[in-house]
mmCIF file of C-alpha atoms in Angstrom:
data_model
loop_
_atom_site.group_PDB
_atom_site.id
_atom_site.type_symbol
_atom_site.label_atom_id
_atom_site.label_comp_id
_atom_site.label_asym_id
_atom_site.label_seq_id
_atom_site.Cartn_x
_atom_site.Cartn_y
_atom_site.Cartn_z
ATOM 1 C CA MET A 52 45.737 -20.314 14.190
ATOM 2 C CA THR A 53 43.973 -18.675 11.184
ATOM 3 C CA THR A 54 40.999 -16.551 11.837
ATOM 4 C CA HIS A 55 38.407 -15.572 9.243
ATOM 5 C CA ALA A 56 36.308 -12.605 9.028
ATOM 6 C CA PRO A 57 32.628 -13.190 9.188
ATOM 7 C CA ALA A 58 31.112 -13.322 5.715
ATOM 8 C CA ARG A 59 29.235 -10.315 4.730
ATOM 9 C CA ILE A 60 25.898 -10.924 3.673
ATOM 10 C CA ASP A 61 24.273 -9.066 0.691
ATOM 11 C CA LEU A 62 21.214 -7.101 2.256
ATOM 12 C CA ALA A 63 20.031 -5.890 -1.056
ATOM 13 C CA PRO A 64 17.462 -8.535 -1.801
ATOM 14 C CA ALA A 65 16.108 -8.189 1.654
ATOM 15 C CA VAL A 66 15.833 -4.407 1.403
ATOM 16 C CA TRP A 67 14.124 -4.665 -1.892
ATOM 17 C CA ARG A 68 11.654 -7.004 -0.527
ATOM 18 C CA ALA A 69 11.004 -4.762 2.462
ATOM 19 C CA LEU A 70 10.396 -1.883 0.036
ATOM 20 C CA GLY A 71 7.953 -4.295 -1.808
ATOM 21 C CA SER A 72 5.791 -4.283 1.290
ATOM 22 C CA VAL A 73 5.155 -0.554 1.191
ATOM 23 C CA ARG A 74 2.104 0.461 -0.544
ATOM 24 C CA ASP A 75 0.926 3.685 -2.045
ATOM 25 C CA PRO A 76 -2.211 4.098 0.220
ATOM 26 C CA GLU A 77 -4.537 5.491 -2.406
ATOM 27 C CA LEU A 78 -3.498 3.212 -5.154
ATOM 28 C CA ASP A 79 -3.184 0.069 -2.937
ATOM 29 C CA GLU A 80 -0.084 -1.147 -4.796
ATOM 30 C CA SER A 81 3.624 -1.651 -3.964
ATOM 31 C CA ILE A 82 5.896 1.222 -4.400
ATOM 32 C CA THR A 83 8.282 -1.066 -6.158
ATOM 33 C CA ASP A 84 5.647 -2.441 -8.561
ATOM 34 C CA LEU A 85 4.656 1.254 -9.242
ATOM 35 C CA ARG A 86 8.294 2.282 -9.924
ATOM 36 C CA PHE A 87 8.443 4.729 -7.164
ATOM 37 C CA VAL A 88 11.811 3.675 -6.039
ATOM 38 C CA GLN A 89 14.371 5.740 -8.088
ATOM 39 C CA GLU A 90 17.457 4.400 -6.250
ATOM 40 C CA CYS A 91 18.261 1.652 -3.870
ATOM 41 C CA ALA A 92 21.841 1.425 -2.828
ATOM 42 C CA VAL A 93 23.170 -0.899 -0.244
ATOM 43 C CA ALA A 94 26.778 -0.728 0.904
ATOM 44 C CA GLY A 95 27.454 -3.208 3.763
ATOM 45 C CA ASP A 96 24.960 -2.413 6.378
ATOM 46 C CA GLU A 97 24.193 1.114 5.074
ATOM 47 C CA VAL A 98 21.121 1.787 2.818
ATOM 48 C CA ILE A 99 20.285 4.731 0.864
ATOM 49 C CA VAL A 100 16.726 4.857 -0.908
ATOM 50 C CA VAL A 101 15.330 7.530 -3.004
ATOM 51 C CA LEU A 102 11.610 7.551 -3.884
ATOM 52 C CA ARG A 103 9.944 9.456 -6.728
ATOM 53 C CA LEU A 104 6.203 10.152 -7.410
ATOM 54 C CA PRO A 105 4.184 10.961 -10.789
ATOM 55 C CA THR A 106 3.951 14.710 -10.085
ATOM 56 C CA TYR A 107 5.626 17.366 -8.433
ATOM 57 C CA PHE A 108 2.468 18.108 -6.427
ATOM 58 C CA CYS A 109 1.299 14.701 -5.115
ATOM 59 C CA ALA A 110 -0.516 15.168 -1.786
ATOM 60 C CA PRO A 111 2.221 15.680 0.884
ATOM 61 C CA ASN A 112 0.264 13.447 3.465
ATOM 62 C CA PHE A 113 0.317 10.602 0.901
ATOM 63 C CA ALA A 114 3.990 11.229 0.241
ATOM 64 C CA TYR A 115 4.934 11.239 3.931
ATOM 65 C CA LEU A 116 3.284 7.929 4.478
ATOM 66 C CA MET A 117 5.147 6.353 1.699
ATOM 67 C CA VAL A 118 8.419 7.648 2.706
ATOM 68 C CA ALA A 119 7.898 7.063 6.427
ATOM 69 C CA ASP A 120 6.786 3.593 5.761
ATOM 70 C CA ALA A 121 9.657 2.769 3.487
ATOM 71 C CA ALA A 122 12.076 4.079 6.053
ATOM 72 C CA ASP A 123 10.497 1.840 8.662
ATOM 73 C CA ALA A 124 10.365 -1.113 6.515
ATOM 74 C CA VAL A 125 14.207 -0.751 5.657
ATOM 75 C CA ARG A 126 15.322 -0.075 9.166
ATOM 76 C CA ALA A 127 13.568 -3.270 10.252
ATOM 77 C CA VAL A 128 15.539 -5.428 7.912
ATOM 78 C CA PRO A 129 17.936 -7.432 9.986
ATOM 79 C CA GLY A 130 21.479 -6.498 9.502
ATOM 80 C CA VAL A 131 20.858 -2.756 8.443
ATOM 81 C CA ARG A 132 22.507 -0.344 10.573
ATOM 82 C CA THR A 133 21.732 2.939 8.918
ATOM 83 C CA ALA A 134 18.981 3.675 6.340
ATOM 84 C CA ARG A 135 18.271 6.917 4.834
ATOM 85 C CA VAL A 136 15.097 7.302 2.795
ATOM 86 C CA THR A 137 14.284 10.450 0.924
ATOM 87 C CA LEU A 138 11.759 11.866 -1.553
ATOM 88 C CA ALA A 139 13.139 13.574 -4.762
ATOM 89 C CA ASP A 140 11.596 16.126 -7.161
ATOM 90 C CA HIS A 141 8.537 17.129 -4.882
ATOM 91 C CA PHE A 142 7.415 20.538 -3.635
ATOM 92 C CA ALA A 143 7.633 19.250 -0.122
ATOM 93 C CA SER A 144 10.621 17.155 -0.169
ATOM 94 C CA ASP A 145 12.594 19.202 2.368
ATOM 95 C CA GLU A 146 9.818 19.021 4.945
ATOM 96 C CA ILE A 147 9.210 15.459 4.299
ATOM 97 C CA ASN A 148 12.813 14.319 4.267
ATOM 98 C CA ALA A 149 13.607 16.260 7.376
ATOM 99 C CA GLY A 150 10.523 14.997 9.164
ATOM 100 C CA VAL A 151 11.043 11.396 8.298
ATOM 101 C CA ALA A 152 14.710 11.594 9.255
ATOM 102 C CA ALA A 153 13.841 13.019 12.665
ATOM 103 C CA GLY A 154 10.835 10.821 13.265
ATOM 104 C CA ASP A 155 8.817 13.949 13.855
ATOM 105 C CA GLY A 156 5.501 12.726 12.089
ATOM 106 C CA PHE A 157 3.493 14.599 9.656
ATOM 107 C CA SER A 158 1.788 16.869 12.084
ATOM 108 C CA ALA A 159 5.098 18.166 13.416
ATOM 109 C CA SER A 160 6.492 18.404 9.938
ATOM 110 C CA PHE A 161 3.465 20.214 8.450
ATOM 111 C CA PRO A 162 2.119 22.443 11.183
ATOM 112 C CA GLY A 163 -1.394 23.572 10.496
ATOM 113 C CA LEU A 164 -2.205 20.889 7.610
ATOM 114 C CA ALA A 165 -3.139 18.165 10.187
ATOM 115 C CA ASP A 166 -5.569 17.991 13.142
ATOM 116 C CA PRO A 167 -3.113 18.118 16.053
ATOM 117 C CA ASP A 168 -5.370 16.223 18.281
ATOM 118 C CA ALA A 169 -5.467 13.246 15.852
ATOM 119 C CA VAL A 170 -2.979 10.351 15.899
ATOM 120 C CA ASP A 171 -0.505 11.048 12.896
ATOM 121 C CA LEU A 172 -2.237 10.209 9.533
ATOM 122 C CA ALA A 173 -3.958 7.371 11.250
ATOM 123 C CA ASP A 174 -7.468 8.272 10.027
ATOM 124 C CA LEU A 175 -6.150 8.647 6.414
ATOM 125 C CA ARG A 176 -4.329 5.478 6.599
ATOM 126 C CA LEU A 177 -7.586 3.584 8.074
ATOM 127 C CA ARG A 178 -9.738 5.210 5.253
ATOM 128 C CA PHE A 179 -7.615 4.013 2.567
ATOM 129 C CA GLN A 180 -7.125 0.471 4.231
ATOM 130 C CA ARG A 181 -10.939 0.189 4.393
ATOM 131 C CA LYS A 182 -11.219 1.157 0.686
ATOM 132 C CA ALA A 183 -8.545 -1.336 -0.110
ATOM 133 C CA HIS A 184 -10.352 -4.158 1.630
ATOM 134 C CA ALA A 185 -13.734 -3.314 -0.035
ATOM 135 C CA ALA A 186 -12.100 -3.288 -3.468
ATOM 136 C CA ALA A 187 -10.265 -6.801 -2.723
ATOM 137 C CA GLN A 188 -13.482 -8.362 -1.299
ATOM 138 C CA GLU A 189 -15.590 -7.170 -4.281
ATOM 139 C CA LEU A 190 -12.805 -8.457 -6.838
ATOM 140 C CA VAL A 191 -13.497 -11.995 -5.261
ATOM 141 C CA ALA A 192 -17.121 -11.855 -5.040
ATOM 142 C CA ASP A 193 -17.293 -10.550 -8.612
ATOM 143 C CA GLY A 194 -15.366 -13.471 -9.921
ATOM 144 C CA LEU A 195 -17.884 -15.805 -8.071
ATOM 145 C CA LEU A 196 -20.923 -14.059 -9.659
ATOM 146 C CA ARG A 197 -19.397 -14.312 -12.998
ATOM 147 C CA GLY A 198 -18.981 -17.919 -12.435
ATOM 148 C CA GLY A 199 -22.590 -18.607 -11.656
ATOM 149 C CA ARG A 200 -22.942 -17.946 -7.946
ATOM 150 C CA THR A 201 -25.846 -16.089 -6.578
ATOM 151 C CA LEU A 202 -25.758 -13.404 -3.713
ATOM 152 C CA ASP A 203 -27.078 -15.947 -1.453
ATOM 153 C CA ASP A 204 -24.198 -18.251 -2.281
ATOM 154 C CA LEU A 205 -21.882 -15.371 -1.576
ATOM 155 C CA LEU A 206 -23.488 -14.689 1.850
ATOM 156 C CA ALA A 207 -22.792 -18.436 2.739
ATOM 157 C CA THR A 208 -19.338 -18.636 1.217
ATOM 158 C CA THR A 209 -16.144 -18.652 3.601
ATOM 159 C CA LEU A 210 -12.488 -18.047 2.641
ATOM 160 C CA ALA A 211 -12.103 -21.882 2.984
ATOM 161 C CA ASP A 212 -14.577 -22.291 0.167
ATOM 162 C CA LEU A 213 -12.346 -20.367 -2.309
ATOM 163 C CA GLU A 214 -9.593 -21.347 -4.634
ATOM 164 C CA GLU A 215 -6.209 -20.078 -3.518
ATOM 165 C CA THR A 216 -5.451 -17.149 -5.974
ATOM 166 C CA ALA A 217 -3.741 -13.919 -6.013
ATOM 167 C CA ALA A 218 -7.014 -12.073 -5.394
ATOM 168 C CA LEU A 219 -7.727 -14.246 -2.427
ATOM 169 C CA ALA A 220 -4.310 -13.553 -0.943
ATOM 170 C CA ARG A 221 -4.682 -9.857 -1.476
ATOM 171 C CA LEU A 222 -7.974 -9.981 0.285
ATOM 172 C CA GLN A 223 -6.457 -11.888 3.371
ATOM 173 C CA ARG A 224 -3.443 -9.445 3.557
ATOM 174 C CA ARG A 225 -6.013 -6.408 3.498
ATOM 175 C CA ARG A 226 -8.034 -8.040 6.357
ATOM 176 C CA ALA A 227 -4.843 -8.628 8.259
ATOM 177 C CA ASP A 228 -4.002 -4.853 7.883
ATOM 178 C CA LEU A 229 -7.318 -3.996 9.568
ATOM 179 C CA GLY A 230 -7.522 -6.844 12.076
ATOM 180 C CA LEU A 231 -10.374 -8.267 10.439
ATOM 181 C CA PRO A 232 -10.916 -12.247 10.518
ATOM 182 C CA ALA A 233 -8.796 -13.605 7.626
ATOM 183 C CA ASP A 234 -8.742 -17.157 8.666
ATOM 184 C CA PRO A 235 -10.322 -19.868 6.507
ATOM 185 C CA SER A 236 -13.594 -19.928 8.373
ATOM 186 C CA ALA A 237 -14.145 -16.338 7.989
ATOM 187 C CA PRO A 238 -17.052 -15.258 5.740
ATOM 188 C CA LEU A 239 -16.181 -13.710 2.310
ATOM 189 C CA LEU A 240 -18.301 -10.787 2.906
ATOM 190 C CA LEU A 241 -17.528 -8.657 5.850
ATOM 191 C CA GLU A 242 -18.739 -5.196 6.896
ATOM 192 C CA THR A 243 -15.965 -2.756 7.956
ATOM 193 C CA ASP A 244 -16.396 -3.541 11.714
ATOM 194 C CA GLY A 245 -15.912 -7.257 10.892
ATOM 195 C CA THR A 246 -19.502 -8.668 11.079
ATOM 196 C CA PRO A 247 -20.818 -10.774 8.348
ATOM 197 C CA MET A 248 -22.862 -8.911 5.649
ATOM 198 C CA ARG A 249 -26.519 -9.460 5.536
ATOM 199 C CA ALA A 250 -28.805 -9.755 2.487
ATOM 200 C CA ASP A 251 -30.359 -6.305 3.189
ATOM 201 C CA GLY A 252 -28.719 -3.961 0.731
ATOM 202 C CA LEU A 253 -26.214 -6.232 -0.421
ATOM 203 C CA PRO A 254 -26.390 -5.444 -4.059
ATOM 204 C CA LEU A 255 -25.905 -1.655 -3.326
ATOM 205 C CA LYS A 256 -22.993 -2.447 -1.107
ATOM 206 C CA LEU A 257 -21.292 -4.413 -3.887
ATOM 207 C CA ARG A 258 -22.018 -1.794 -6.470
ATOM 208 C CA LEU A 259 -20.297 0.849 -4.280
ATOM 209 C CA ALA A 260 -17.413 -1.302 -3.577
ATOM 210 C CA ARG A 261 -16.910 -2.012 -7.429
ATOM 211 C CA THR A 262 -16.956 1.781 -7.821
ATOM 212 C CA THR A 263 -14.047 2.024 -5.357
ATOM 213 C CA ARG A 264 -12.194 -0.884 -7.188
ATOM 214 C CA VAL A 265 -12.718 0.540 -10.542
ATOM 215 C CA SER A 266 -11.491 4.099 -9.145
ATOM 216 C CA ILE A 267 -8.367 2.500 -7.452
ATOM 217 C CA GLU A 268 -7.464 0.595 -10.675
ATOM 218 C CA GLY A 269 -8.093 3.573 -12.908
ATOM 219 C CA ASN A 270 -5.796 5.862 -10.534
ATOM 220 C CA GLY A 271 -3.075 3.277 -10.922
ATOM 221 C CA ILE A 272 -3.238 3.410 -14.708
ATOM 222 C CA PHE A 273 -3.328 7.242 -14.586
ATOM 223 C CA CYS A 274 -0.409 7.487 -12.186
ATOM 224 C CA ARG A 275 1.754 4.882 -14.238
ATOM 225 C CA GLY A 276 1.134 7.225 -17.201
ATOM 226 C CA LEU A 277 2.178 10.272 -15.442
ATOM 227 C CA LEU A 278 5.286 8.702 -13.994
ATOM 228 C CA ALA A 279 6.264 7.633 -17.619
ATOM 229 C CA THR A 280 5.534 11.011 -18.960
ATOM 230 C CA ARG A 281 7.672 12.633 -16.144
ATOM 231 C CA TYR A 282 10.606 10.310 -16.102
ATOM 232 C CA GLY A 283 10.426 8.637 -19.581
ATOM 233 C CA GLU A 284 9.339 5.186 -20.522
ATOM 234 C CA ARG A 285 12.764 3.661 -20.324
ATOM 235 C CA ALA A 286 13.156 4.976 -16.775
ATOM 236 C CA VAL A 287 10.003 3.193 -15.529
ATOM 237 C CA SER A 288 9.869 -0.038 -17.498
#
């Protein structure tokens, strides 16, 4: 009787997709799209990932979130037995890498930099998730206004009324992050607590959201330029 060893599955595509689900919390973009993944090596069921950032002094809390999220995402890929995710070329690489490897969390890795009574970086993550949602919502609303819709039209619009676009998909994902209604019957315009926006103050709210979106987009362009300067155009293209 001839026996056959089970076929080995190439985990590399699934690992890369998992990394693609991890976002820079401030830039609201995937770390793969931003070219923050310097190395991704898959050997059987073992994975090694090295991340890099635009500067040596990027905020350690943002950096910690990305490294920890990347480690969690890779370790959740079915078939991955071990995963080592580290950050290179950063002033706090040692603390971040040791903390993520041990699962210590940011507060334990950087005593004195975080509120010991707060859930580890949860407030920071929530703040940027809300900014990302506001920006995604404004982007969809801005497209409708440019197409001739009025503010009253926006207040009556549900997600089911919209064409399936990348902007709409992005908005739905941001709402899912926050636990906000993202089903077709959900209103387009929601407050941060999930209640429908009202007409009072709506123009100001949309302007503030636009400012947030422009800031996020501008920071993304700036960071891409810094990364290219630091590592070279060929390394990030």
